PDB file of C-alpha atoms in Angstrom:
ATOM      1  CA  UNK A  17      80.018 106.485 112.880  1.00  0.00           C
ATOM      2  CA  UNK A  18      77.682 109.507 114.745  1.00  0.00           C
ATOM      3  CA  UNK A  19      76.922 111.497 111.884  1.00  0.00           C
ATOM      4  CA  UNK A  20      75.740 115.161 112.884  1.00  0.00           C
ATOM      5  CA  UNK A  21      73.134 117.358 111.525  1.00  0.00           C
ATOM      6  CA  UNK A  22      73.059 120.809 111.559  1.00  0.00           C
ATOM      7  CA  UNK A  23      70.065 123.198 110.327  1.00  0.00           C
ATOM      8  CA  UNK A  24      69.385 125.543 109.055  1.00  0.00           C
ATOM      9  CA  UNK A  25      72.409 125.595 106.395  1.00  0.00           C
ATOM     10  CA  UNK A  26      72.310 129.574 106.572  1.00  0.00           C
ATOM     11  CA  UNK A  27      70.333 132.517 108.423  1.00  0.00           C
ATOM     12  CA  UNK A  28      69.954 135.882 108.340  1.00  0.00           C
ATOM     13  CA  UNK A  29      68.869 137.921 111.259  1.00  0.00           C
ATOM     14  CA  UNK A  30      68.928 141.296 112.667  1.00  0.00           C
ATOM     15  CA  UNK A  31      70.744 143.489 115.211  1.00  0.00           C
ATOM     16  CA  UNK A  32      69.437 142.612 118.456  1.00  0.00           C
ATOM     17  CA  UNK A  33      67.383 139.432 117.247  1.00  0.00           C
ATOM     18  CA  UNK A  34      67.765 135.961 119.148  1.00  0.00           C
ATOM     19  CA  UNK A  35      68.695 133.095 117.044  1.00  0.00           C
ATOM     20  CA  UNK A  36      69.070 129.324 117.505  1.00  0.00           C
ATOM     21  CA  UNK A  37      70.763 126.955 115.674  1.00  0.00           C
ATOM     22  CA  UNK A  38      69.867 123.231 115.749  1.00  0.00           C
ATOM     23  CA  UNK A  39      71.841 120.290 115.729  1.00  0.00           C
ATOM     24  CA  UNK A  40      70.571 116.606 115.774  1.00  0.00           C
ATOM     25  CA  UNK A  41      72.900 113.483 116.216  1.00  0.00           C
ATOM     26  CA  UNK A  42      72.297 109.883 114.057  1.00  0.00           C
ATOM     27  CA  UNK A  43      72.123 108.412 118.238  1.00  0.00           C
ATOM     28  CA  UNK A  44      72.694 109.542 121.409  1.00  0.00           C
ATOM     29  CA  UNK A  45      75.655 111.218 122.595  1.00  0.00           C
ATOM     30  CA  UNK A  46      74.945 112.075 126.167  1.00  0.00           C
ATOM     31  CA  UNK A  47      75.777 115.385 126.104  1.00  0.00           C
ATOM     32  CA  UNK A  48      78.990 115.109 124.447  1.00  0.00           C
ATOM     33  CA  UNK A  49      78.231 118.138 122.156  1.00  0.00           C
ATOM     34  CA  UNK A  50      80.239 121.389 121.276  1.00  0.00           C
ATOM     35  CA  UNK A  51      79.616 124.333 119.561  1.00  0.00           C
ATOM     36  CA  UNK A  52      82.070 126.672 117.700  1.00  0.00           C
ATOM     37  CA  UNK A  53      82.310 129.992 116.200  1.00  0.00           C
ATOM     38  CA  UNK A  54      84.535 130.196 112.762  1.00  0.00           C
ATOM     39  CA  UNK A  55      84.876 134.128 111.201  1.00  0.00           C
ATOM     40  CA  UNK A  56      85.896 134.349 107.786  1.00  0.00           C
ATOM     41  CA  UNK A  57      89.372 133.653 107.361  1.00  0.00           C
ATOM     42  CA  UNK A  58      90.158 132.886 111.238  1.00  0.00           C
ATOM     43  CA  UNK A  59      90.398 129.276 113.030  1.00  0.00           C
ATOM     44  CA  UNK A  60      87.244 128.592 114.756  1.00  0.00           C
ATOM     45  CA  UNK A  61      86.701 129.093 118.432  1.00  0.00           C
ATOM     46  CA  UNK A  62      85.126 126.943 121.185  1.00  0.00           C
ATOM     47  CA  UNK A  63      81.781 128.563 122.344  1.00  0.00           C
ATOM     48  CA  UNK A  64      80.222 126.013 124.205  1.00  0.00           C
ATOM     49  CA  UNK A  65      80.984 122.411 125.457  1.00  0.00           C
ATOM     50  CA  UNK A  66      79.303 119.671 127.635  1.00  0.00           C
ATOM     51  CA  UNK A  67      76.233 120.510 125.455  1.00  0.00           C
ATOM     52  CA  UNK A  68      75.642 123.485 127.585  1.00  0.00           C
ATOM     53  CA  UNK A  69      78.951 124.859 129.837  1.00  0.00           C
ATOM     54  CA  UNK A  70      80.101 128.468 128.150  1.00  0.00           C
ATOM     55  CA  UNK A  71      84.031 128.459 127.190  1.00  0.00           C
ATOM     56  CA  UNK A  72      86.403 130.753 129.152  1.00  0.00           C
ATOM     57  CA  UNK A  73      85.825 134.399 128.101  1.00  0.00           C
ATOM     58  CA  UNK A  74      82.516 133.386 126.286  1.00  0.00           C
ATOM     59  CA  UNK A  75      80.110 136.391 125.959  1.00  0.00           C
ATOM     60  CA  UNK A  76      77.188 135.172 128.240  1.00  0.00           C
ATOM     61  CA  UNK A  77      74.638 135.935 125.388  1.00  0.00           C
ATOM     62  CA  UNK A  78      75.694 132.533 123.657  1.00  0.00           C
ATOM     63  CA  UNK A  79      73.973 129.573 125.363  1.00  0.00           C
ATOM     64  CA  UNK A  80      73.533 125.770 124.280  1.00  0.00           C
ATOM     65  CA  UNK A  81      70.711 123.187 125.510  1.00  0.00           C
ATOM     66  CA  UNK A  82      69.308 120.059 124.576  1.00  0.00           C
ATOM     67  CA  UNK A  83      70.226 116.309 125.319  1.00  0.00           C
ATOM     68  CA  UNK A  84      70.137 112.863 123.984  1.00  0.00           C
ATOM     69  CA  UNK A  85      69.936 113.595 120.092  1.00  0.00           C
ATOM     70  CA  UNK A  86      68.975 116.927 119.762  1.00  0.00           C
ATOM     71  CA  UNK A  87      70.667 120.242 120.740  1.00  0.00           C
ATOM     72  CA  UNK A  88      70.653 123.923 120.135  1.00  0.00           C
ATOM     73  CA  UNK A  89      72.802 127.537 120.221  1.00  0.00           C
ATOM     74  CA  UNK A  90      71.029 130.196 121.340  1.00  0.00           C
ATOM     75  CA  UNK A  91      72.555 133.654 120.767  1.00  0.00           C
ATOM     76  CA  UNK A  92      70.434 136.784 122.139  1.00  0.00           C
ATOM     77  CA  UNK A  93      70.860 140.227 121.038  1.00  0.00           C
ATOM     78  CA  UNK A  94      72.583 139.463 118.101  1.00  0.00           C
ATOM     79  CA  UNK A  95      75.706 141.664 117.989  1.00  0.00           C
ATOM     80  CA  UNK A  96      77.724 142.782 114.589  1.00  0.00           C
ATOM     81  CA  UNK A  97      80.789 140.632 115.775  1.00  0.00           C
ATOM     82  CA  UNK A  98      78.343 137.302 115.519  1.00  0.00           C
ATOM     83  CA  UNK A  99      78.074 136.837 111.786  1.00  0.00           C
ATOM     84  CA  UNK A 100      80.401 133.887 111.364  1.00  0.00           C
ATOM     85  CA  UNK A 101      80.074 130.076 111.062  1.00  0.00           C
ATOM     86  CA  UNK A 102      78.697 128.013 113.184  1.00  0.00           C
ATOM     87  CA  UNK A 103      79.393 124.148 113.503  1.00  0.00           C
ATOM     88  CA  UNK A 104      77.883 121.918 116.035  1.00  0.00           C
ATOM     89  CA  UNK A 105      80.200 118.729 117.216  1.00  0.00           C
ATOM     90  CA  UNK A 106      80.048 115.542 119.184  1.00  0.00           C
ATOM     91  CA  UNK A 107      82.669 113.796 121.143  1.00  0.00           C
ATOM     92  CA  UNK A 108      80.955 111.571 123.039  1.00  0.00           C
ATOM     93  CA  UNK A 109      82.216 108.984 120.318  1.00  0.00           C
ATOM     94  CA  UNK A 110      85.859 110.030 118.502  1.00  0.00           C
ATOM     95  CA  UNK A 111      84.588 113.587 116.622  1.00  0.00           C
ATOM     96  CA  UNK A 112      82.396 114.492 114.084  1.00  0.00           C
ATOM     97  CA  UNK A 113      81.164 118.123 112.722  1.00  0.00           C
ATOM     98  CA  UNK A 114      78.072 118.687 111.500  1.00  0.00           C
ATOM     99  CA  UNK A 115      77.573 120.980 108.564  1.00  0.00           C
ATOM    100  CA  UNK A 116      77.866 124.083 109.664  1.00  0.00           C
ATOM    101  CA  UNK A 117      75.238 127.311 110.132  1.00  0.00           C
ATOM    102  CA  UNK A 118      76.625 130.715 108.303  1.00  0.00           C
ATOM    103  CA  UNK A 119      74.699 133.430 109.871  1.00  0.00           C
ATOM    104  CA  UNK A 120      74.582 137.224 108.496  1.00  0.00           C
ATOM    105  CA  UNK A 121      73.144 140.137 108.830  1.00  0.00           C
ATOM    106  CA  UNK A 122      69.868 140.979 107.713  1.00  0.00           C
TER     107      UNK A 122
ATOM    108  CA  UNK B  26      98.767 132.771 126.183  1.00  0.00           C
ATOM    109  CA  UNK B  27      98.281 129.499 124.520  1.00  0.00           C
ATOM    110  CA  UNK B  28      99.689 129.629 121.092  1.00  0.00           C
ATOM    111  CA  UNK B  29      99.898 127.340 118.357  1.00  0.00           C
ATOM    112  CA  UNK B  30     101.520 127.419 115.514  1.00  0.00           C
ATOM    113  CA  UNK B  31     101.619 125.443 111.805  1.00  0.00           C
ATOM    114  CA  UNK B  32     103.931 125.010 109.586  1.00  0.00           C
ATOM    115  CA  UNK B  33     104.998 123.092 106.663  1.00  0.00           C
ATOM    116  CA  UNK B  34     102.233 123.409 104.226  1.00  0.00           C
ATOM    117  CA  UNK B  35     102.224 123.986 100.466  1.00  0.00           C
ATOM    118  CA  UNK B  36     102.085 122.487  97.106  1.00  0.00           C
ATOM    119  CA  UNK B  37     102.425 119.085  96.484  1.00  0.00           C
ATOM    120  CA  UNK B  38     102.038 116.446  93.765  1.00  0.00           C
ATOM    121  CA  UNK B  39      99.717 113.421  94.262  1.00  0.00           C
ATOM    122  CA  UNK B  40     101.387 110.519  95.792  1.00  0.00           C
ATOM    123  CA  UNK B  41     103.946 112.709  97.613  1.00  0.00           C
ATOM    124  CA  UNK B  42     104.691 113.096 101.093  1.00  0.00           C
ATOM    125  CA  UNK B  43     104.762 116.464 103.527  1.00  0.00           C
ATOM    126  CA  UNK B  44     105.336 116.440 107.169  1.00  0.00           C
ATOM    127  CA  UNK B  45     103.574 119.501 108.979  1.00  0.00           C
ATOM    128  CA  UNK B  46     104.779 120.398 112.374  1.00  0.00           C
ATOM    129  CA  UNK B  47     102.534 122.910 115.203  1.00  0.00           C
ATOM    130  CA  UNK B  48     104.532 124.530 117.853  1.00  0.00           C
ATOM    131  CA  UNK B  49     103.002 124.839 121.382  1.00  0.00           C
ATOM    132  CA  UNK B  50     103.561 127.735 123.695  1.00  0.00           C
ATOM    133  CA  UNK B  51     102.155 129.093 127.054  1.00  0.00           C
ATOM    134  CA  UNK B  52     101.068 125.550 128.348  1.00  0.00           C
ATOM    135  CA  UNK B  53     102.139 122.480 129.572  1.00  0.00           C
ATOM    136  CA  UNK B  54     102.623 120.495 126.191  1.00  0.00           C
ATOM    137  CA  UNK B  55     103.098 117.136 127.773  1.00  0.00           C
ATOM    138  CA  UNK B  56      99.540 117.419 129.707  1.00  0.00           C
ATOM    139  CA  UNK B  57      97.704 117.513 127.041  1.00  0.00           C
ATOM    140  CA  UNK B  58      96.034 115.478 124.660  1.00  0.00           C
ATOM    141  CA  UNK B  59      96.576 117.342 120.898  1.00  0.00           C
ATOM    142  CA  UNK B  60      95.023 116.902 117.532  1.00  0.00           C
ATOM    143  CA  UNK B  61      94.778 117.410 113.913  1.00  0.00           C
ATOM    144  CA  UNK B  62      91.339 118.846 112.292  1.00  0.00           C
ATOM    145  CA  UNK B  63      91.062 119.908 108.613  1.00  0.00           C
ATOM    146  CA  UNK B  64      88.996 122.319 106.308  1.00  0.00           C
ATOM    147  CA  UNK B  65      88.669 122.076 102.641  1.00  0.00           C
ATOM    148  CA  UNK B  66      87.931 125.334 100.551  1.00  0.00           C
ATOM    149  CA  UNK B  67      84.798 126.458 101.722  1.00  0.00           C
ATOM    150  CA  UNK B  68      83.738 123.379 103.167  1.00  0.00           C
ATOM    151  CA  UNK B  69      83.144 122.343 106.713  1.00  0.00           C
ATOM    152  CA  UNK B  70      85.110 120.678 109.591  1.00  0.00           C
ATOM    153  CA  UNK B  71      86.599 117.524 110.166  1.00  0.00           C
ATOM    154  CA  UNK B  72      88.477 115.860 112.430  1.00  0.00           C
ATOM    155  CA  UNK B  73      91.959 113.805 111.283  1.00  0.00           C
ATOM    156  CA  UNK B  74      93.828 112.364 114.454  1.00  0.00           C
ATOM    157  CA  UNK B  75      94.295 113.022 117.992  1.00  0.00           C
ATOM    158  CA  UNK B  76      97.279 111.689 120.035  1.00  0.00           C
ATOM    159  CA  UNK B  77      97.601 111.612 123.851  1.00  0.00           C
ATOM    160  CA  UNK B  78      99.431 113.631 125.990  1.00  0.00           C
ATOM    161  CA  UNK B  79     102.445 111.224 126.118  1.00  0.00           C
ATOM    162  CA  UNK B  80     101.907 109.789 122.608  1.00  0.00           C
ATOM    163  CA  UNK B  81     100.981 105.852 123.995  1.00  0.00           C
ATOM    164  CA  UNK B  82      97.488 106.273 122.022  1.00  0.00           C
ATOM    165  CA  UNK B  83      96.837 107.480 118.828  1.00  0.00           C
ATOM    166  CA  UNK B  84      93.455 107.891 117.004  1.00  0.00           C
ATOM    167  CA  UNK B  85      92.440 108.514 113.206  1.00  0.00           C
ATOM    168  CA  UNK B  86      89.607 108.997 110.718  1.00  0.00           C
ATOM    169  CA  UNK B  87      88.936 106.003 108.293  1.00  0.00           C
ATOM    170  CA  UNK B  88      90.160 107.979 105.235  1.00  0.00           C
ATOM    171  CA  UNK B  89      93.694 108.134 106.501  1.00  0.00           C
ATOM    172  CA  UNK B  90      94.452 105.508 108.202  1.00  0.00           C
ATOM    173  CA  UNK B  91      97.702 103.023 107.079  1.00  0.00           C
ATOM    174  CA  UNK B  92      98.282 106.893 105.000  1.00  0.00           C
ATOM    175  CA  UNK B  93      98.723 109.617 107.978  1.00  0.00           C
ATOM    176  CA  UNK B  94     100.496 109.228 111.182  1.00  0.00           C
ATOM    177  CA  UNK B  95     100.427 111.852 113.922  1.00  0.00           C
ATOM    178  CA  UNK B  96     103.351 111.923 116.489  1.00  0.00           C
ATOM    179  CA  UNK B  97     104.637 114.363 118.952  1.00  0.00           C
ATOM    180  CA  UNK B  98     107.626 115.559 120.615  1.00  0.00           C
ATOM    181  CA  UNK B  99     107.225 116.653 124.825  1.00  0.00           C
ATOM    182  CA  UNK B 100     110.891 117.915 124.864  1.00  0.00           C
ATOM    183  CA  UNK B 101     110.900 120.501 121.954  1.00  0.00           C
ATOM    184  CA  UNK B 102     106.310 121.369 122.380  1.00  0.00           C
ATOM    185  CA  UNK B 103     105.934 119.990 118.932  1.00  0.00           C
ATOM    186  CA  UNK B 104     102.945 118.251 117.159  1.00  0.00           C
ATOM    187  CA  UNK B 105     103.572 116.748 114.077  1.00  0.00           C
ATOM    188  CA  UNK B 106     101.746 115.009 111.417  1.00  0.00           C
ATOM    189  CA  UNK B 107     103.319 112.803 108.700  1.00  0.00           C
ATOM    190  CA  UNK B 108     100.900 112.577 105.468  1.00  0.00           C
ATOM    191  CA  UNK B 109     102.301 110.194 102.836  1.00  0.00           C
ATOM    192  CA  UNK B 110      99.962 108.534  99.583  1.00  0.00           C
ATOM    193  CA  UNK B 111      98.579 112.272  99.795  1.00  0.00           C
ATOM    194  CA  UNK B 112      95.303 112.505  97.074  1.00  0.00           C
ATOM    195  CA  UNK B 113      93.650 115.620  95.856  1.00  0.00           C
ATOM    196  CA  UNK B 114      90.786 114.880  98.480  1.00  0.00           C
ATOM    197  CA  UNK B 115      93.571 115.572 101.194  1.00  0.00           C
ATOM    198  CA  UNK B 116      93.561 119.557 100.259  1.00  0.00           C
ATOM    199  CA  UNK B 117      92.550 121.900 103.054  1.00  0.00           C
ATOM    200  CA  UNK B 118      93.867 123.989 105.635  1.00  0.00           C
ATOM    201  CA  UNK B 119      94.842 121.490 108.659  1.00  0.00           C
ATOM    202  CA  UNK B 120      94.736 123.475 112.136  1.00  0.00           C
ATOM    203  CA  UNK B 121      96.581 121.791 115.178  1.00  0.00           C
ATOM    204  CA  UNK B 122      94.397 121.903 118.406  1.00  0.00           C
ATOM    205  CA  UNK B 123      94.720 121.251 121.884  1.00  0.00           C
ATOM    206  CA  UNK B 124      92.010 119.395 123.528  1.00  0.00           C
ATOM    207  CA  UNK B 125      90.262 120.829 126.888  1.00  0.00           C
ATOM    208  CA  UNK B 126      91.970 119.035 129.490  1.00  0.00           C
ATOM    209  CA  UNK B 127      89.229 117.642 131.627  1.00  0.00           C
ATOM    210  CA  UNK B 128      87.119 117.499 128.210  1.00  0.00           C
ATOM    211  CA  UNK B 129      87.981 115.865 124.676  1.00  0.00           C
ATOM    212  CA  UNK B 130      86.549 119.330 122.783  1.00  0.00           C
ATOM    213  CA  UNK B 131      89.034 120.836 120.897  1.00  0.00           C
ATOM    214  CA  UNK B 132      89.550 124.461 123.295  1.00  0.00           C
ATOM    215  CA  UNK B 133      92.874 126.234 120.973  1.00  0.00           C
ATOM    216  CA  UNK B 134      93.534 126.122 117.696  1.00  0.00           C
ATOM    217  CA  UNK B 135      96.068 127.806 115.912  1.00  0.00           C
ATOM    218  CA  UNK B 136      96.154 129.758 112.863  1.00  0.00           C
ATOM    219  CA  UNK B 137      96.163 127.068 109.987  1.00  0.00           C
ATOM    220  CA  UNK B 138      98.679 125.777 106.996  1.00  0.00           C
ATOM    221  CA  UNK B 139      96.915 125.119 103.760  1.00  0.00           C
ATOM    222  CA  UNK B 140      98.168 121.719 101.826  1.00  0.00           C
ATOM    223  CA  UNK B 141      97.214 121.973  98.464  1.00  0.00           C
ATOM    224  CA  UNK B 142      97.513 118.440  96.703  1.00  0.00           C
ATOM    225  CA  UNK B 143      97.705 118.906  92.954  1.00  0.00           C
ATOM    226  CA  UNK B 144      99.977 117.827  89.947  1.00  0.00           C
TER     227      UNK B 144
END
């Protein structure tokens, strides 16, 4: 089984601030990596897929790069709405999640 | 829109059986590939079964296989999962999602029904 992991566990930046989130896979999953937004007490939301293609409707201030193993989220000029959960996952292989990233306000 | 909707969660005893059910709306049910992904209490993500767009193939995790079976029905837009032998590891909220299309990700998710395994 791909087993994902996701760092840091939590984060806390400021209005405005650019943040990444990192995710690294047990092998390589040729770009078969998604990203998701979860607010408290909604279902989560597809972000990003394809490591680096922006859902429909997507604020273009969310990003995602990397390849082979590693991969990131990039969100610039953090906005209020952002502070949620963040969970990185790959498909290249069934589906796993990694961990999760809860980001708040600083 | 696409909507999805759960039902059919709740309290239940270990060993039991429940059957939840997702309704699909404002797509093309039988095009798509749908699945099941579950939450415990503030814990993270994980994915449960998938089943393809005309229900030939069918997919699980290791810790519910031979236990869970996921079906659907393309006349009436309805995903369904059957969880039987249910333990007190099987509580979370289980979300029904539809996958991409040209993509396995999981792009719509609906709202969520919380099974709560417990004596």
């Amino acid at each position: 089984d791909i087993q994902m992991t996701q760092s840091p566990a939590s984060l806390s930046a400021s209005l405005g601030e650019t943040v990444t989130i990192e995710c690294r896979a047990s092998e390589d999953i040729y770009n078969g990596l998604a990203w998701y937004q979860q607010k408290p007490g909604k279902s989560p939301q597809l972000l990003i897929y394809n490591a680096n293609s922006l859902h429909t409707g997507v604020p273009s201030r969310f990003s995602g790069s990397g390849s082979g193993t590693q991969y990131s989220l990039k969100i610039n000029s953090l906005q209020s709405e952002d502070v949620a959960s963040y969970f990185c996952q790959q498909y290249y292989d069934y589906w796993t999640f990694g961990g999760g990233t809860k980001l708040e306000l600083k | 829109e696409v909507q999805l909707v759960e039902s059919g969660g709740g309290l239940v005893q270990p060993g039991r059986s429940m059957k939840l059910s997702c309704a699909a709306s404002g797509f093309t049910f039988n095009n798509y590939d749908m699945a099941w992904v579950c939450q415990a209490p503030k814990k993270g993500l994980e994915w449960v079964a998938t089943i393809s767009y005309d229900g030939s193939s069918t997919y699980y995790r290791d810790s519910v296989k031979g236990r869970f079976t996921i079906s659907r029905d393309n006349a009436k837009s309805t995903l369904y999962l059957q969880m039987d032998s249910l333990r007190s590891e099987d509580t979370a909220t289980y979300y029904c999602a539809r996958h991409l299309g040209y993509s396995s990700v999981f792009a719509y998710w609906g709202q969520g029904t919380l099974v709560t395994v417990s004596s």
